[in-house]
GROMACS .gro file of C-alpha atoms in nm:
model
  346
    1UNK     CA    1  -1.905  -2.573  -3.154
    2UNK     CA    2  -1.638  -2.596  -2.894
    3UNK     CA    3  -1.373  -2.318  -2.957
    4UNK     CA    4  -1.005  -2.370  -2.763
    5UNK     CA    5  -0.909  -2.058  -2.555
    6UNK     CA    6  -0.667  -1.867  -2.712
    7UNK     CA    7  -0.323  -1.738  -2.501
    8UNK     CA    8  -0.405  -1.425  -2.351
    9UNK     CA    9  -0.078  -1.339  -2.160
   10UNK     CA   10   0.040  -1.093  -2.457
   11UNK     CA   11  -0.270  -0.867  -2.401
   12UNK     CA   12  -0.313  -0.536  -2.110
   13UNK     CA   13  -0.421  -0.669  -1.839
   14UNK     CA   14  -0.751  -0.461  -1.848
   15UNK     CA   15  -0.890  -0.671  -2.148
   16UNK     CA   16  -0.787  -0.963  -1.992
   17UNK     CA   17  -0.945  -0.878  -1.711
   18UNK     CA   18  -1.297  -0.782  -1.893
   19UNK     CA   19  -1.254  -1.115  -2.062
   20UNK     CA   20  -1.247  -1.347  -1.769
   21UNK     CA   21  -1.498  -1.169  -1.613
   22UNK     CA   22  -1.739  -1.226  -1.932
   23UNK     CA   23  -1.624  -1.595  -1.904
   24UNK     CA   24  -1.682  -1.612  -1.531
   25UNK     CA   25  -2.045  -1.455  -1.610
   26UNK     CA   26  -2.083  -1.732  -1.857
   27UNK     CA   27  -2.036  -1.970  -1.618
   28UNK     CA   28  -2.269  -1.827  -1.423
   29UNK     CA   29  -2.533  -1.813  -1.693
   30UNK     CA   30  -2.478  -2.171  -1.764
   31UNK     CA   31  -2.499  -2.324  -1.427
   32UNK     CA   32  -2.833  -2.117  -1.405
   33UNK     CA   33  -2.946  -2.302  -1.712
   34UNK     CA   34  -2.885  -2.634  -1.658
   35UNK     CA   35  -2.573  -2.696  -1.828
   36UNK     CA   36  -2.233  -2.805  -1.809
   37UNK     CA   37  -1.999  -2.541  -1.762
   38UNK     CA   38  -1.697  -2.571  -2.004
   39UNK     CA   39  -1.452  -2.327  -1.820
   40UNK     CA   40  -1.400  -2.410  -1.459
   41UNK     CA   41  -1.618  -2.655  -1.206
   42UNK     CA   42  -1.879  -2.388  -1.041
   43UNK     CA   43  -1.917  -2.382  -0.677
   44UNK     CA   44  -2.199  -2.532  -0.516
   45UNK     CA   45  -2.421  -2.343  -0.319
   46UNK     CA   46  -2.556  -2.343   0.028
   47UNK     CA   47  -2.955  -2.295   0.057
   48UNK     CA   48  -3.061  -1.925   0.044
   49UNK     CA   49  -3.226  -1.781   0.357
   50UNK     CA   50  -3.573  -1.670   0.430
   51UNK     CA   51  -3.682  -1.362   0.253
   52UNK     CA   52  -3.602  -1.063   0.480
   53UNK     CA   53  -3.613  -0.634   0.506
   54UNK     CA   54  -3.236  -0.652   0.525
   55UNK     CA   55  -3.075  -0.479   0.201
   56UNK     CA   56  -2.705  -0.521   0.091
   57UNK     CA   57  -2.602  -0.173  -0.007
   58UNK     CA   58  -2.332  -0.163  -0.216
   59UNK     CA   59  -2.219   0.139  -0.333
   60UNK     CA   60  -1.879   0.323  -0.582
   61UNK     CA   61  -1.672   0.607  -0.409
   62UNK     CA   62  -1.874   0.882  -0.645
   63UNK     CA   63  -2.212   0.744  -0.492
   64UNK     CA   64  -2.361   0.549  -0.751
   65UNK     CA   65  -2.498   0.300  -0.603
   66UNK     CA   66  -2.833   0.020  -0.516
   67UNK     CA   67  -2.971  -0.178  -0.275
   68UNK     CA   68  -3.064  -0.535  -0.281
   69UNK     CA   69  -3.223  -0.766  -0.060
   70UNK     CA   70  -2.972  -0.933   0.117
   71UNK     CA   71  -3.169  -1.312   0.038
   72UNK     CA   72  -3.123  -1.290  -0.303
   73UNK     CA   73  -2.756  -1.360  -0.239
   74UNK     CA   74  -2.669  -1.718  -0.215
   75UNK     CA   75  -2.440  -1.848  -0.001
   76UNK     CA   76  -2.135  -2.001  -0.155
   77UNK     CA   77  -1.854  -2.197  -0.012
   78UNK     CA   78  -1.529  -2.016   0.056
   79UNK     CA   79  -1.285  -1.959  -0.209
   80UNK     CA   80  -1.583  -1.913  -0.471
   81UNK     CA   81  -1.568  -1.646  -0.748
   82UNK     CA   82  -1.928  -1.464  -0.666
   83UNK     CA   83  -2.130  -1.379  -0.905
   84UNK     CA   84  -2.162  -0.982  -1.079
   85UNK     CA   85  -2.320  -0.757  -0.878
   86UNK     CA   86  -2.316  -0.368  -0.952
   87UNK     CA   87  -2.317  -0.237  -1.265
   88UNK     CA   88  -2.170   0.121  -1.286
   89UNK     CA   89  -1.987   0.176  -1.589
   90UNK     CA   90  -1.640   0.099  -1.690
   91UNK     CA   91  -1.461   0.342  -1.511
   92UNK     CA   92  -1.681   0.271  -1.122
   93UNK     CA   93  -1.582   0.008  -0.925
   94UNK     CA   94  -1.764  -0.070  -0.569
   95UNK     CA   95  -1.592   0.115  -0.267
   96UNK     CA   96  -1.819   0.049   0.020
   97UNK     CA   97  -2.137  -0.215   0.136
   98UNK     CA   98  -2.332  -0.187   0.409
   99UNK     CA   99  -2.629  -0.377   0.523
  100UNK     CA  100  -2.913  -0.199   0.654
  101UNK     CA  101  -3.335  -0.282   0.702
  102UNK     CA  102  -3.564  -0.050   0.497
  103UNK     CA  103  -3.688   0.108   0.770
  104UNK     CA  104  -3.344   0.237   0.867
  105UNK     CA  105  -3.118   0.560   0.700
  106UNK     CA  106  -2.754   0.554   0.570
  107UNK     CA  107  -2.488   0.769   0.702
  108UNK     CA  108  -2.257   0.843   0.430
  109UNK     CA  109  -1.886   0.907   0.517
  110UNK     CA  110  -1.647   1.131   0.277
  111UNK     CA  111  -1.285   1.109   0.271
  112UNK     CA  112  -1.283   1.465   0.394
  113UNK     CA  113  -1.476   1.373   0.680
  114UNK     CA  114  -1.801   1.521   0.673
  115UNK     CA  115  -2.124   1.311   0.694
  116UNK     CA  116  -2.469   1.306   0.516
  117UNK     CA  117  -2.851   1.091   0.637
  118UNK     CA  118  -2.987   0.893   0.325
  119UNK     CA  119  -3.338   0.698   0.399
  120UNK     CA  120  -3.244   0.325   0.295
  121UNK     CA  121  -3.562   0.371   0.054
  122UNK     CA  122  -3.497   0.649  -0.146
  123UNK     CA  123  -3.172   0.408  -0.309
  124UNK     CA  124  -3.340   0.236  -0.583
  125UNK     CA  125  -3.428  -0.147  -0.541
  126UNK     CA  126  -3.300  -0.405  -0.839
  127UNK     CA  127  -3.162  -0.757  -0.833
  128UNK     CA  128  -2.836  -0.901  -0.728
  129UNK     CA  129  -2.688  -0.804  -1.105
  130UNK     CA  130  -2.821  -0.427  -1.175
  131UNK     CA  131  -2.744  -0.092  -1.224
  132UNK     CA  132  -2.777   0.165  -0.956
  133UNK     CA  133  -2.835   0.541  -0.952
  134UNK     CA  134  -2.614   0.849  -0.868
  135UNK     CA  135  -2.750   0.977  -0.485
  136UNK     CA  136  -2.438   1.189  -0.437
  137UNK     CA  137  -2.575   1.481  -0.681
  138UNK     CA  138  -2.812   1.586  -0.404
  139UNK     CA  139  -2.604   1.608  -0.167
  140UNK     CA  140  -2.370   1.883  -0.194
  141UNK     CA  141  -2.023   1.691  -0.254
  142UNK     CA  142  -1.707   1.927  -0.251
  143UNK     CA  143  -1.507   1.916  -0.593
  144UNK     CA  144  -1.234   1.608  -0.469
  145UNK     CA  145  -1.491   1.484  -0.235
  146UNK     CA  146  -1.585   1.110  -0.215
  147UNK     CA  147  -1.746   0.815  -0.046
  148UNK     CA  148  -1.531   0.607   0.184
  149UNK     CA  149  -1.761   0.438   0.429
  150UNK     CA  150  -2.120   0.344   0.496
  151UNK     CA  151  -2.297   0.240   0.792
  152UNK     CA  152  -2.685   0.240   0.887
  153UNK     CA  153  -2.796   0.506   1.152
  154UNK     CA  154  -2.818   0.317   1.507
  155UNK     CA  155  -2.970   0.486   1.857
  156UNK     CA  156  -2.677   0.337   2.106
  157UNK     CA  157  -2.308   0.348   2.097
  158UNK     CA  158  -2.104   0.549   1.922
  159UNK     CA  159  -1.908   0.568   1.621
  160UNK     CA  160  -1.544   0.523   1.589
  161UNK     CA  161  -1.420   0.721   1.279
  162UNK     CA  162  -0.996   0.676   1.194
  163UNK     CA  163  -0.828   0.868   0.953
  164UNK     CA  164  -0.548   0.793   0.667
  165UNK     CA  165  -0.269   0.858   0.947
  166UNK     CA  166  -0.425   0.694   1.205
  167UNK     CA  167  -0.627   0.982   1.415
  168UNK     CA  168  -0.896   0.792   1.609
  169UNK     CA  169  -1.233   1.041   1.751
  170UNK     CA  170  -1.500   0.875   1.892
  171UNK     CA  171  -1.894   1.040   1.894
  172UNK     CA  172  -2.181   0.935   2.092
  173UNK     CA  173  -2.480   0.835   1.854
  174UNK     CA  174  -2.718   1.159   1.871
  175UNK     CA  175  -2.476   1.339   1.707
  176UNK     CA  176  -2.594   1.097   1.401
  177UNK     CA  177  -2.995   1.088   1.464
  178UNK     CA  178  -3.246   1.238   1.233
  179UNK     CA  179  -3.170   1.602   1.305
  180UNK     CA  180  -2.813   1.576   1.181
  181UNK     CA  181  -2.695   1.850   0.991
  182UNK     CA  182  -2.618   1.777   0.611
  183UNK     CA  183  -2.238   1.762   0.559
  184UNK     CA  184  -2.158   1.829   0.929
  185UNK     CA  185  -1.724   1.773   0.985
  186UNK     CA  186  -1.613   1.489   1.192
  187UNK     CA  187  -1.293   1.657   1.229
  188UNK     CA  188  -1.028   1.859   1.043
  189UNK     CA  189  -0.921   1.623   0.776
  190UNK     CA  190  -0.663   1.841   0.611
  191UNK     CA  191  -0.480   1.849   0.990
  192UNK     CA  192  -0.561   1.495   1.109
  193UNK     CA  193  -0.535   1.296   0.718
  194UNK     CA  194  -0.886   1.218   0.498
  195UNK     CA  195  -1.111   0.993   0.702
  196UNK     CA  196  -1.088   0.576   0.600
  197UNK     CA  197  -1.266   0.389   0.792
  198UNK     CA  198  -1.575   0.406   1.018
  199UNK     CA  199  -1.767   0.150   1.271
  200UNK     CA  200  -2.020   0.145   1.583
  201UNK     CA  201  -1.904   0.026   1.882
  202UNK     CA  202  -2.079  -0.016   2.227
  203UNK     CA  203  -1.824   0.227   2.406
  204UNK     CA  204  -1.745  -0.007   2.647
  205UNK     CA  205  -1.478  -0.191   2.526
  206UNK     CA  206  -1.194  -0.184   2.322
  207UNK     CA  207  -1.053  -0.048   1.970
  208UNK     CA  208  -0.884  -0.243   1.728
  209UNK     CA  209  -0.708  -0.080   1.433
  210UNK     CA  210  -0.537  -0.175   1.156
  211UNK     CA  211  -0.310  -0.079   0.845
  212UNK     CA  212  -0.269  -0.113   0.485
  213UNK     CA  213   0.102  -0.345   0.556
  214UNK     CA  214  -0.132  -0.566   0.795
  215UNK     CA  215  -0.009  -0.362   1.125
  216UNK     CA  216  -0.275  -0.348   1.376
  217UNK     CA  217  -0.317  -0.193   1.757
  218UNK     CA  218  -0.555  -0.236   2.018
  219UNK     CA  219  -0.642  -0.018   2.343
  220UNK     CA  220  -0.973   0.076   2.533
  221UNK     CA  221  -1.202   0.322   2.346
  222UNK     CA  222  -1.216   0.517   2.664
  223UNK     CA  223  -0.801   0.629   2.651
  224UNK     CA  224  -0.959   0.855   2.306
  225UNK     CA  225  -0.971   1.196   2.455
  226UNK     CA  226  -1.309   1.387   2.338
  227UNK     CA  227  -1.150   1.593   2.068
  228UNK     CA  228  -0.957   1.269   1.932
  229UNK     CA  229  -0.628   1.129   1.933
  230UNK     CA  230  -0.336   0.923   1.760
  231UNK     CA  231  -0.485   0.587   1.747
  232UNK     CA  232  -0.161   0.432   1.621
  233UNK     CA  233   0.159   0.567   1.464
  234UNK     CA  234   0.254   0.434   1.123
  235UNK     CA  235   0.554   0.348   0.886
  236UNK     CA  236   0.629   0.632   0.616
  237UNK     CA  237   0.478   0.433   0.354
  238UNK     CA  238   0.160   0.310   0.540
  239UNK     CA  239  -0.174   0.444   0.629
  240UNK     CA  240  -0.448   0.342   0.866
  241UNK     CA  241  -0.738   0.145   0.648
  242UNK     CA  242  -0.990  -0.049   0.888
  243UNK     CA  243  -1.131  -0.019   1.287
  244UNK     CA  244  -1.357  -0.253   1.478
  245UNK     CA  245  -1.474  -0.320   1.816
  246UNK     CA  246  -1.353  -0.546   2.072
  247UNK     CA  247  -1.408  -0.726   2.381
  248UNK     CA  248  -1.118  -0.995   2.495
  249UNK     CA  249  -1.325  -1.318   2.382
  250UNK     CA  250  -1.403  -1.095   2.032
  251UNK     CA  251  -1.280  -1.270   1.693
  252UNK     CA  252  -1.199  -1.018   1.417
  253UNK     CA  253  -1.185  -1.064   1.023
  254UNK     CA  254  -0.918  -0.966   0.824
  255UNK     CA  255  -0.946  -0.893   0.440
  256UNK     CA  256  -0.604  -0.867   0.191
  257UNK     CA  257  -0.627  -0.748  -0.133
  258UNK     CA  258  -0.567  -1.080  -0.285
  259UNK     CA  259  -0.904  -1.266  -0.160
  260UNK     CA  260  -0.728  -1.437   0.150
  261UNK     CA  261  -0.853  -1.381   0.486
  262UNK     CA  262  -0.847  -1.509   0.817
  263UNK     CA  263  -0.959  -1.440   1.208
  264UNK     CA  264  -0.784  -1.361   1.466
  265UNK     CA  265  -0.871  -1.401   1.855
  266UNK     CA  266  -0.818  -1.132   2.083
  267UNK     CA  267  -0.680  -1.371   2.303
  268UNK     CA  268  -0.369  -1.376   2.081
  269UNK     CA  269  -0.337  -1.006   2.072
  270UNK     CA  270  -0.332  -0.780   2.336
  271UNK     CA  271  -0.450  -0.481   2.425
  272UNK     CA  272  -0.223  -0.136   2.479
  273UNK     CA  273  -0.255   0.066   2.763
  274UNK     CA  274  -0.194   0.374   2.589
  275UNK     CA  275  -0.330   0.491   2.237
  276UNK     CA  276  -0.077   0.544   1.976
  277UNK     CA  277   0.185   0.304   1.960
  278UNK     CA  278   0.307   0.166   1.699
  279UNK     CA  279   0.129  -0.203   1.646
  280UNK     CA  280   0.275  -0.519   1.560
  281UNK     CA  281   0.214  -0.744   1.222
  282UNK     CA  282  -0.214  -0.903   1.231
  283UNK     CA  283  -0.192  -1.053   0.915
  284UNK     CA  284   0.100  -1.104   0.662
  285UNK     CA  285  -0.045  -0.902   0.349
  286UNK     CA  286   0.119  -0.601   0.214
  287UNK     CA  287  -0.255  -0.412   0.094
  288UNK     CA  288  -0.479  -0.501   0.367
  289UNK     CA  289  -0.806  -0.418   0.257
  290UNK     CA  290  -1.053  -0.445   0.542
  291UNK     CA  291  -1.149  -0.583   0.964
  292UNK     CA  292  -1.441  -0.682   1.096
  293UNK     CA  293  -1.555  -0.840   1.394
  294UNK     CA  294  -1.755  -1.177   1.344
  295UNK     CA  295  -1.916  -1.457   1.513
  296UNK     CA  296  -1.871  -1.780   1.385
  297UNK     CA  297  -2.280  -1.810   1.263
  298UNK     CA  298  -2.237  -1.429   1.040
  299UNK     CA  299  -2.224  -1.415   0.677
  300UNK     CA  300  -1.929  -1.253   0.512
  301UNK     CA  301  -1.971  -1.011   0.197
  302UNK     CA  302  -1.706  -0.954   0.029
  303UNK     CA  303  -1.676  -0.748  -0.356
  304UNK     CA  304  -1.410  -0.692  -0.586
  305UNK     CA  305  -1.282  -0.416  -0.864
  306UNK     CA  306  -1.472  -0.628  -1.149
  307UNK     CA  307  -1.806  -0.590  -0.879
  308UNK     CA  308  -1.798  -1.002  -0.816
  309UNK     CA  309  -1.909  -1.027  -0.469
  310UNK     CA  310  -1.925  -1.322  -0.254
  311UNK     CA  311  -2.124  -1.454   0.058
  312UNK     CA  312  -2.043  -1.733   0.285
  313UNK     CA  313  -2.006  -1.809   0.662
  314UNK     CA  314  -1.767  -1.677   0.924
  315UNK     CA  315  -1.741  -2.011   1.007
  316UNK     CA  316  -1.513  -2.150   0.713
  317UNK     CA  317  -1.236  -1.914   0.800
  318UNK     CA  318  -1.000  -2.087   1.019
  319UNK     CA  319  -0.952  -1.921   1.375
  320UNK     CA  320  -0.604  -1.841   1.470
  321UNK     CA  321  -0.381  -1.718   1.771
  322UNK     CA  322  -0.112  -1.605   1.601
  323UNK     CA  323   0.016  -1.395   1.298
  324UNK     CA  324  -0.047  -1.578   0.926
  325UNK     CA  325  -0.147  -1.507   0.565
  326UNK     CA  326  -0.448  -1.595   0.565
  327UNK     CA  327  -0.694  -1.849   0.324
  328UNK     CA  328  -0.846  -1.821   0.052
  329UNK     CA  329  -1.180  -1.648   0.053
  330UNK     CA  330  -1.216  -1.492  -0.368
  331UNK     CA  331  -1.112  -1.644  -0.612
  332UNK     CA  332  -0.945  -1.411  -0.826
  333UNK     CA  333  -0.870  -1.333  -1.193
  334UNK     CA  334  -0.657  -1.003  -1.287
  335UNK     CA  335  -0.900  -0.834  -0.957
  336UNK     CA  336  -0.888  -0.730  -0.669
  337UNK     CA  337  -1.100  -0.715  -0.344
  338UNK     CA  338  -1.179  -0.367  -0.258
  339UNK     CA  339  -1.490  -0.395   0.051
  340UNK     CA  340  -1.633  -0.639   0.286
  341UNK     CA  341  -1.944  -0.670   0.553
  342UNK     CA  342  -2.055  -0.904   0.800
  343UNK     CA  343  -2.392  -1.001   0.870
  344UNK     CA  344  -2.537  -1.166   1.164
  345UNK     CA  345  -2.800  -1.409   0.968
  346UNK     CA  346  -3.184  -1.402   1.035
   0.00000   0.00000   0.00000
């Protein structure tokens, strides 16, 4: 029996929301099963990789969270919807993903800037569409305390940590090995702002930063004094969000909140010779979400609020020069995309 959509414009926006993600999970369902889909054409799919160790962590800002192995995620074309990936309740959306090999351990970053070693195996193992387990309650979280970024342990480089109001502190990789104190502080994150964003770099080359209103500033990672600096100064309604590393030939992805992305060259933005200015516009968005740098052969993960996550190549993002809004990279319905990781594929 066919049944005609009723109007849903008069209801919350929450329970709209649910419902087009039950009819997007539908769609899913049907495609899977051989038969026509009856709400929108579904996106074809690119063949799935070789199995691999790799896992796509994906975890909510309390720590609930799973791992999955990364080939079990199917490559769509851009502008896709994804398909459901962690389920954590109805009031848990994803915050961070990471991708990591089982062999390796997580370093867990809170907003107030302290940092904690998980082994990649102790987060329980389920398919793309699954629930995962709580791995904060062992770990001595502060009352407030969160998750705001994820990255696997790694024995070069260092890691570039930036706060809320754009304090940048750089740390050579032993200070993250296996004898890392539980809950040891990055810096003072009630003087400096609550620490957003994370990334390895190879300490050799240079910083890119960016903010929430799509401001972004680049300078050499050696101009951050020991102790830390300001990496860039910001509007009074702005905050630092995302950091990556850069060499001049570098390309780096940019996320908005609304699903469109795009990559910028370094050619087309220079560096600083001095930390802390104040940037100039990398991507028209008003709620920048995330950067990355890419090559044009990586995958791209990103997830949303409703946990739809997407994969597809660096490679169908259009490289630009100069300052734009982006493409589309999610399709959206009453969502949002909240995290995103690139992946250099097997």
């Amino acid at each position: 029996m066919q049944i005609e959509r009723p109007d849903l414009s008069q209801i919350s926006p929450q329970v709209r929301a649910y419902i087009e993600a039950l009819e997007a999970e539908l769609q899913d369902l049907q495609a899977c099963a051989g038969q026509p889909a009856t709400i929108t054409p579904r996106v074809s799919l690119q063949q799935d990789e070789p199995p691999t160790t790799l896992n796509l962590i994906t975890l909510t800002s309390s720590g609930i969270g799973k791992r999955t192995p990364r080939h079990l995620y199917s490559r769509q074309r851009r502008g896709g919807m994804g398909v459901f990936d962690l389920q954590a309740g109805n009031k848990e959306s994803p915050a961070v993903l990471t991708i990591a090999d089982l062999d390796q351990s997580l370093l867990l970053f809170t907003n107030e800037a302290r940092a904690f070693r998980v082994p990649v195996q102790t987060l329980p193992e389920g398919p793309v569409h699954s629930q995962g387990a709580n791995i904060a309650t062992r770990l001595g979280w502060r009352e407030g305390e969160h998750l705001v970024a994820v990255l696997p342990d790694l024995a070069r480089g260092s890691l570039a940590l930036l706060s809320e109001r754009g304090f940048v502190r750089s740390l050579r990789h032993h200070v993250f090995g296996e004898y890392m104190k539980p809950g040891i502080s990055l810096f003072d994150a009630r003087q400096f702002g609550q620490l957003s964003a994370v990334c390895w770099t190879p300490a050799d080359g240079d910083l890119f930063i960016a903010t929430r209103l799509g401001r972004a500033i680049r300078f050499s990672e050696k101009l951050v004094p020991p102790a830390g600096g300001l990496g860039i100064k910001l509007e009074e309604n702005d905050k630092a969000v995302a950091i990556a590393p850069v060499y001049p030939d570098s390309g780096v992805f940019l996320l908005s909140a609304d699903g469109r992305g795009t990559i910028r060259t370094m050619q087309g933005f220079n560096p600083n010779k001095s930390m802390g200015g104040s940037g100039k516009i990398a991507m028209n968005t008003s709620a920048l979400v995330g950067v990355v740098t890419v090559e044009a052969n990586d995958d791209l993960f990103i997830i949303s609020r409703l946990s739809k996550i997407i994969r597809f190549t660096a490679a169908e993002v259009p490289v630009k020069e100069g300052v734009v809004q982006g493409v589309a990279c999610m399709s959206l319905r009453a969502d949002e995309t909240l995290a995103l990781v690139a992946s250099q594929p097997t």
